[in-house]
C-alpha positions as MATLAB code, in Angstrom:
seq = 'MSALVAGIGCVWFAAIVGGATGFGSALIGTPLMLLVGVDLPVAVAMNLAAGFVTRAAVAVQLRSAMVRKRVIQLCLGAVPGIFAGLALLSWLPMSGLRVFAGAATVVCGIWLALPTARAGRPGSVLTVATGVVGGFLTSTTSLGGPPPVLLMQWARVPSLTFIADLAGYFVVTTGLSLVVLVAGGKVPTDLPWWLIVGVLAAAMAGNAIGMRIARRLGQDRFRVLVIVFVVVAGIATLLT';
ca = [
    -186.946  -26.976   46.684;
    -183.595  -26.454   48.419;
    -181.769  -26.840   45.108;
    -183.981  -24.193   43.491;
    -183.411  -21.765   46.381;
    -179.658  -22.333   46.064;
    -180.045  -21.789   42.315;
    -181.449  -18.320   42.989;
    -178.287  -17.548   44.961;
    -176.223  -18.747   42.011;
    -178.149  -16.404   39.718;
    -177.413  -13.491   42.065;
    -173.669  -14.173   42.091;
    -173.549  -14.743   38.329;
    -175.415  -11.471   37.758;
    -172.704   -9.598   39.674;
    -170.124  -10.997   37.255;
    -172.342  -10.173   34.290;
    -172.912   -6.630   35.504;
    -169.200   -6.012   36.039;
    -167.999   -7.436   32.715;
    -171.004   -7.213   30.404;
    -171.020  -10.967   29.876;
    -170.166  -14.188   31.696;
    -173.299  -14.608   33.819;
    -174.341  -17.821   32.061;
    -170.751  -19.065   32.163;
    -170.735  -18.704   35.955;
    -174.375  -19.474   36.639;
    -174.795  -22.746   34.755;
    -172.033  -24.793   36.413;
    -172.907  -23.373   39.830;
    -176.567  -24.323   39.457;
    -175.686  -27.805   38.254;
    -173.356  -28.139   41.230;
    -176.139  -27.376   43.728;
    -178.501  -29.844   42.053;
    -180.619  -27.769   39.636;
    -181.666  -29.759   36.558;
    -180.044  -28.597   33.315;
    -183.287  -27.551   31.511;
    -184.306  -25.505   34.572;
    -180.827  -23.963   34.795;
    -181.027  -22.971   31.119;
    -184.437  -21.369   31.631;
    -183.250  -19.490   34.727;
    -180.116  -18.255   32.947;
    -181.960  -17.068   29.856;
    -184.637  -15.263   31.891;
    -182.053  -13.628   34.143;
    -179.859  -12.704   31.198;
    -182.711  -11.147   29.262;
    -184.049   -8.994   32.101;
    -180.632   -7.791   33.280;
    -179.316   -7.019   29.798;
    -182.539   -5.178   28.942;
    -182.119   -3.056   32.079;
    -178.483   -2.320   31.192;
    -179.370   -1.471   27.597;
    -181.873    1.114   28.833;
    -179.574    2.458   31.536;
    -176.550    2.848   29.227;
    -178.387    3.691   26.018;
    -176.467    6.967   25.675;
    -173.168    5.038   25.625;
    -174.379    2.476   23.081;
    -173.093    2.470   19.491;
    -176.376    1.491   17.861;
    -174.887    0.816   14.446;
    -172.562   -1.848   15.865;
    -175.356   -3.433   17.931;
    -177.666   -3.597   14.912;
    -174.934   -5.174   12.777;
    -174.141   -7.772   15.444;
    -177.821   -8.633   15.852;
    -178.412   -8.816   12.094;
    -175.728  -11.468   11.956;
    -176.804  -13.237   15.162;
    -180.388  -13.975   14.091;
    -179.549  -16.116   11.020;
    -176.620  -17.580   12.965;
    -178.969  -18.817   15.703;
    -181.321  -20.470   13.220;
    -178.426  -21.947   11.234;
    -177.103  -23.527   14.411;
    -180.519  -24.921   15.312;
    -180.918  -26.363   11.813;
    -177.566  -28.122   12.025;
    -177.933  -29.452   15.574;
    -179.240  -32.808   14.355;
    -176.017  -33.837   12.638;
    -173.190  -31.554   13.759;
    -170.504  -33.245   15.894;
    -171.085  -31.128   18.982;
    -168.095  -32.474   20.876;
    -165.702  -31.443   18.129;
    -167.343  -28.060   17.659;
    -167.227  -27.336   21.388;
    -163.528  -28.230   21.571;
    -162.759  -26.015   18.583;
    -164.785  -23.086   19.940;
    -163.210  -23.375   23.377;
    -159.661  -23.641   22.058;
    -160.146  -20.721   19.658;
    -161.542  -18.565   22.462;
    -158.587  -19.312   24.736;
    -156.098  -18.522   21.976;
    -157.839  -15.244   21.108;
    -158.022  -14.239   24.763;
    -154.307  -14.874   25.222;
    -153.546  -12.948   22.023;
    -155.509   -9.956   23.339;
    -153.467  -10.074   26.551;
    -150.163   -9.806   24.701;
    -148.610   -6.310   24.584;
    -148.106   -6.716   20.828;
    -151.838   -7.002   20.157;
    -152.764   -3.676   18.544;
    -156.165   -2.102   18.505;
    -158.138   -2.551   15.304;
    -161.083   -0.896   13.612;
    -163.484   -3.623   12.507;
    -165.695   -2.719    9.569;
    -169.355   -3.535    8.964;
    -168.686   -6.846    7.204;
    -166.517   -8.146   10.044;
    -169.039   -6.974   12.647;
    -171.956   -8.733   10.928;
    -169.821  -11.848   10.457;
    -168.988  -11.776   14.165;
    -172.704  -11.673   14.915;
    -173.270  -14.709   12.682;
    -170.576  -16.677   14.530;
    -171.915  -15.538   17.902;
    -175.478  -16.534   17.013;
    -174.346  -19.894   15.677;
    -172.357  -20.627   18.837;
    -175.281  -19.478   21.003;
    -177.619  -22.123   19.613;
    -175.026  -24.904   19.355;
    -172.583  -24.526   22.240;
    -174.103  -21.652   24.313;
    -170.792  -19.800   23.794;
    -172.254  -16.820   21.952;
    -170.604  -14.099   24.035;
    -166.869  -14.377   23.254;
    -167.065  -13.490   19.507;
    -168.486   -9.951   20.047;
    -166.420   -9.615   23.231;
    -163.236  -10.352   21.315;
    -164.254   -7.973   18.509;
    -164.787   -5.060   20.887;
    -161.730   -5.855   22.975;
    -159.661   -5.793   19.785;
    -161.182   -2.391   18.964;
    -160.433   -1.181   22.525;
    -164.019   -0.019   23.035;
    -164.502    2.053   26.255;
    -165.822   -0.034   29.144;
    -169.336    1.453   29.434;
    -169.849    1.344   25.662;
    -168.555   -2.224   25.727;
    -171.148   -3.216   28.337;
    -173.937   -1.256   26.611;
    -173.302   -2.772   23.174;
    -173.122   -6.287   24.589;
    -176.389   -5.648   26.445;
    -178.162   -4.770   23.209;
    -176.705   -7.856   21.529;
    -177.671  -10.171   24.389;
    -181.235   -8.837   24.608;
    -181.783  -10.099   21.064;
    -179.876  -13.389   21.357;
    -181.190  -14.442   24.780;
    -184.735  -13.358   23.983;
    -184.801  -15.178   20.646;
    -183.137  -18.275   22.112;
    -185.679  -18.373   24.961;
    -188.614  -18.119   22.536;
    -187.190  -20.816   20.246;
    -186.402  -23.191   23.122;
    -189.826  -22.728   24.717;
    -191.542  -23.273   21.359;
    -189.491  -26.422   20.848;
    -190.292  -27.761   24.322;
    -186.637  -27.670   25.361;
    -187.141  -25.714   28.578;
    -189.878  -26.138   31.229;
    -192.774  -23.700   31.274;
    -194.390  -24.890   34.527;
    -191.880  -23.420   36.980;
    -193.336  -22.201   40.321;
    -194.127  -18.486   40.518;
    -191.842  -17.896   43.493;
    -188.872  -19.256   41.549;
    -189.514  -16.885   38.647;
    -189.880  -13.901   40.989;
    -186.788  -14.939   42.948;
    -184.658  -15.367   39.825;
    -185.629  -11.988   38.401;
    -185.134  -10.192   41.737;
    -181.754  -11.857   42.343;
    -180.637  -11.102   38.813;
    -181.525   -7.414   39.057;
    -179.929   -7.040   42.503;
    -176.716   -8.766   41.424;
    -176.576   -6.800   38.191;
    -176.844   -3.509   40.117;
    -173.840   -4.486   42.239;
    -171.875   -5.519   39.164;
    -172.633   -2.247   37.394;
    -171.264   -0.323   40.383;
    -168.070   -2.337   40.154;
    -167.813   -1.688   36.412;
    -168.192    2.077   36.859;
    -165.352    2.149   39.397;
    -162.918    0.084   37.344;
    -160.352    1.898   35.228;
    -160.121    0.990   31.551;
    -156.967   -1.091   32.035;
    -158.421   -3.093   34.941;
    -161.649   -3.603   33.040;
    -159.711   -4.903   30.038;
    -157.773   -7.374   32.208;
    -160.986   -8.583   33.867;
    -162.681   -9.185   30.513;
    -159.672  -11.030   29.069;
    -159.578  -13.286   32.139;
    -163.234  -14.192   31.684;
    -162.752  -14.791   27.943;
    -160.020  -17.319   28.717;
    -162.111  -18.866   31.504;
    -165.039  -19.188   29.080;
    -162.857  -21.059   26.630;
    -161.437  -23.406   29.266;
    -164.903  -24.075   30.714;
    -166.127  -24.979   27.230;
    -163.242  -27.389   26.753;
    -163.964  -29.098   30.064;
    -167.737  -29.490   29.656;
];
């Protein structure tokens, strides 16, 4: 029980990061929960539940800042990407894919940090394709966030729109992933009620703190923070 209580604290801290950057809660939460002794399937279930409820709350709260066309295009790509990844899980060399995904994320994050990296205007085809890659990486390596993050960082999307669009994207990807994993018996469904309540409460409280931080950050500081977490996500993927 002590590990599960500590896991709730990990969810709270990870939700602060997720609220401030729009992503990264699973990146922070998973290794922290494993460190305090939470079993991996339970950690996955806690992360997905926390991610879904917090991103849904953000999507509602920032709906006026959301670019719905971009969110729809990302999600249209993510859904087949998720199922493609699940279909290929039986024979894909996961170690090689994880190394490639991590290295590519680090390189892209560093490129975005360079002063020579100019803002772009991604079209519909590139946005949908980004969703496909994100969905595929969600179901195979759990690294589904960096592709849309990199796309919107490249486009220099304003911080609140950035967080709102990612929230819409993550509501679909985390919700679908949770349903698929539960249906496939990959995550436990007999968790104690107090753990579920604690996870959701901690996630919402942490997310509220993170959102306050995000609203007070200037665009330049927000951009630096996101790039740092993109690079950290890539390095964490390489090391796990």
